[in-house]
C-alpha positions as CSV (number, residue, x, y, z in Angstrom):
1,M,-51.4,94.9,159.6
2,N,-54.8,96.0,160.9
3,V,-58.2,94.6,159.8
4,W,-61.5,96.3,160.7
5,G,-65.1,96.5,159.5
6,R,-68.1,98.8,159.7
7,G,-71.7,98.7,158.8
8,R,-74.8,100.9,159.0
9,Q,-78.5,100.8,158.3
10,E,-80.5,103.9,157.5
11,N,-84.2,104.1,157.2
12,I,-84.9,106.8,154.6
13,I,-88.4,108.1,155.3
14,G,-90.6,107.8,152.3
15,V,-88.0,105.9,150.3
16,G,-86.8,102.7,151.9
17,V,-83.9,101.1,153.7
18,S,-80.2,101.4,153.0
19,N,-77.7,98.8,154.3
20,Y,-74.0,99.2,154.1
21,A,-71.1,96.9,155.1
22,E,-67.3,97.3,154.6
23,V,-64.2,95.4,155.5
24,K,-60.8,97.0,155.3
25,T,-57.2,96.0,155.9
26,A,-54.3,98.4,156.2
27,Y,-50.5,97.8,156.3
28,S,-47.7,100.2,157.2
29,P,-44.2,98.9,156.2
30,N,-42.7,102.0,157.9
31,E,-43.8,105.3,159.4
32,R,-44.0,107.0,156.0
33,W,-46.0,104.5,153.9
34,K,-49.5,103.2,154.4
35,L,-51.4,100.8,152.1
36,G,-55.0,99.8,152.3
37,I,-57.5,97.4,150.6
38,S,-61.2,97.4,151.2
39,L,-64.3,95.5,150.1
40,Y,-67.9,96.7,150.5
41,A,-71.5,95.9,149.8
42,H,-74.5,98.3,149.7
43,K,-78.2,97.3,149.4
44,L,-80.9,99.9,148.8
45,S,-84.4,98.5,149.3
46,I,-87.4,100.5,148.2
47,P,-91.0,99.4,147.6
48,R,-91.2,97.0,144.7
49,S,-87.5,97.3,143.9
50,S,-84.0,96.9,145.3
51,S,-80.4,97.4,144.1
52,N,-77.1,95.9,145.2
53,T,-73.7,97.5,144.8
54,F,-70.4,95.6,145.4
55,G,-67.0,97.3,145.3
56,M,-63.3,97.0,146.0
57,G,-60.9,99.8,146.7
58,A,-57.3,100.6,147.4
59,D,-55.5,103.5,148.9
60,V,-51.8,104.5,149.3
61,S,-50.4,107.2,151.6
62,Y,-47.0,108.7,151.8
63,K,-45.9,111.2,154.5
64,F,-43.4,113.7,153.1
65,Y,-42.9,115.7,156.2
66,P,-44.4,115.4,159.7
67,K,-47.3,117.7,158.7
68,T,-47.7,117.0,154.9
69,S,-48.8,113.7,153.2
70,L,-50.0,112.5,149.8
71,H,-53.0,110.2,149.5
72,L,-54.0,108.3,146.4
73,F,-57.2,106.2,146.2
74,G,-59.4,104.3,143.8
75,T,-62.6,102.2,143.9
76,Y,-64.3,100.0,141.3
77,Y,-67.8,98.9,141.8
78,L,-70.4,96.6,140.3
79,L,-74.1,97.3,140.4
80,D,-75.0,93.6,140.6
81,M,-73.2,90.2,140.3
82,K,-74.4,89.3,136.8
83,P,-71.6,88.5,134.3
84,K,-70.6,91.5,132.1
85,R,-67.6,92.7,130.1
86,C,-66.7,95.8,132.2
87,L,-67.1,97.2,135.6
88,D,-70.1,99.5,136.2
89,G,-68.3,102.5,137.7
90,Y,-65.2,103.8,139.4
91,H,-63.7,106.8,141.2
92,Y,-60.1,107.6,141.8
93,G,-58.1,110.6,142.9
94,G,-55.6,112.0,145.2
95,Y,-55.1,114.8,147.7
96,L,-52.5,116.5,149.8
97,S,-53.1,116.7,153.5
98,F,-51.7,119.5,155.6
99,D,-51.7,119.6,159.4
100,L,-52.3,123.3,160.0
101,A,-52.5,123.4,163.7
102,E,-52.8,121.0,166.6
103,R,-56.4,120.2,165.9
104,W,-56.9,121.6,162.3
105,S,-56.0,120.0,159.0
106,M,-56.8,120.6,155.3
107,D,-57.1,118.1,152.4
108,V,-56.8,119.5,148.9
109,G,-57.0,117.5,145.7
110,M,-59.2,116.0,142.9
111,R,-61.6,113.1,142.5
112,R,-62.6,111.6,139.2
113,Y,-65.8,109.6,138.8
114,G,-66.8,107.4,135.9
115,N,-69.9,105.5,134.9
116,N,-69.4,102.8,132.2
117,L,-73.1,102.2,131.8
118,F,-73.8,105.7,130.5
119,H,-70.3,106.5,129.3
120,Q,-70.0,109.5,131.7
121,Q,-67.0,111.0,133.5
122,W,-66.7,114.0,135.8
123,T,-64.1,115.5,138.0
124,V,-64.7,117.2,141.4
125,P,-62.2,119.0,143.6
126,I,-61.5,117.9,147.2
127,I,-61.5,120.8,149.7
128,R,-61.9,119.2,153.1
129,P,-61.1,121.0,156.4
130,S,-60.9,118.8,159.5
131,Y,-61.2,119.4,163.2
132,K,-59.9,116.9,165.7
133,H,-61.2,116.8,169.3
134,N,-60.8,114.1,172.0
135,G,-59.9,111.4,169.4
136,S,-62.8,112.2,167.1
137,E,-62.6,114.0,163.8
138,I,-65.2,116.2,162.1
139,N,-64.7,117.0,158.5
140,A,-66.7,118.1,155.4
141,D,-65.8,118.1,151.8
142,F,-66.7,121.4,150.2
143,G,-65.1,120.7,146.8
144,G,-68.4,120.0,145.0
145,M,-70.1,123.0,146.4
146,F,-67.1,125.2,145.5
147,Q,-67.1,123.8,141.9
148,Q,-70.8,124.6,141.5
149,I,-70.4,128.2,142.9
150,L,-67.6,128.8,140.4
151,K,-69.7,127.4,137.5
152,G,-72.6,129.6,138.5
153,L,-70.5,132.7,138.7
154,F,-68.4,132.3,135.6
155,F,-69.9,129.8,133.2
156,N,-73.7,130.2,133.4
157,H,-74.4,133.4,131.5
């Protein structure tokens, strides 16, 4: 079992300061399965206002073949710690990960977002190419951009 944490602070010019902290634990019962649980806190401080978000998440991964794996994830979050009947929001989803070459991989799937406060839900595809170099990974999720391009081409007449 592994446990690690991360944090960051960003000064957003003209807006305020964003602070983020996360703690995660991961467990692998064998070489095919991986299970993870995480807790996080995010505070956004802007002049005359601030907001706090607290969340908990889980993820499960299963490796079918040496170069193909399935990943499922979910996160629930609260906008503050005041008592309430339901959680403020969530997102969950899954994707398949394909190792295409020694340094290249591709993740393809779907992510669902929900907001209980405004009773909204939306689904966004995951299209995330990755490049690995010297132990570091660079990736970008183009799913939302791809979805907006398709909407603009076919559904906005």
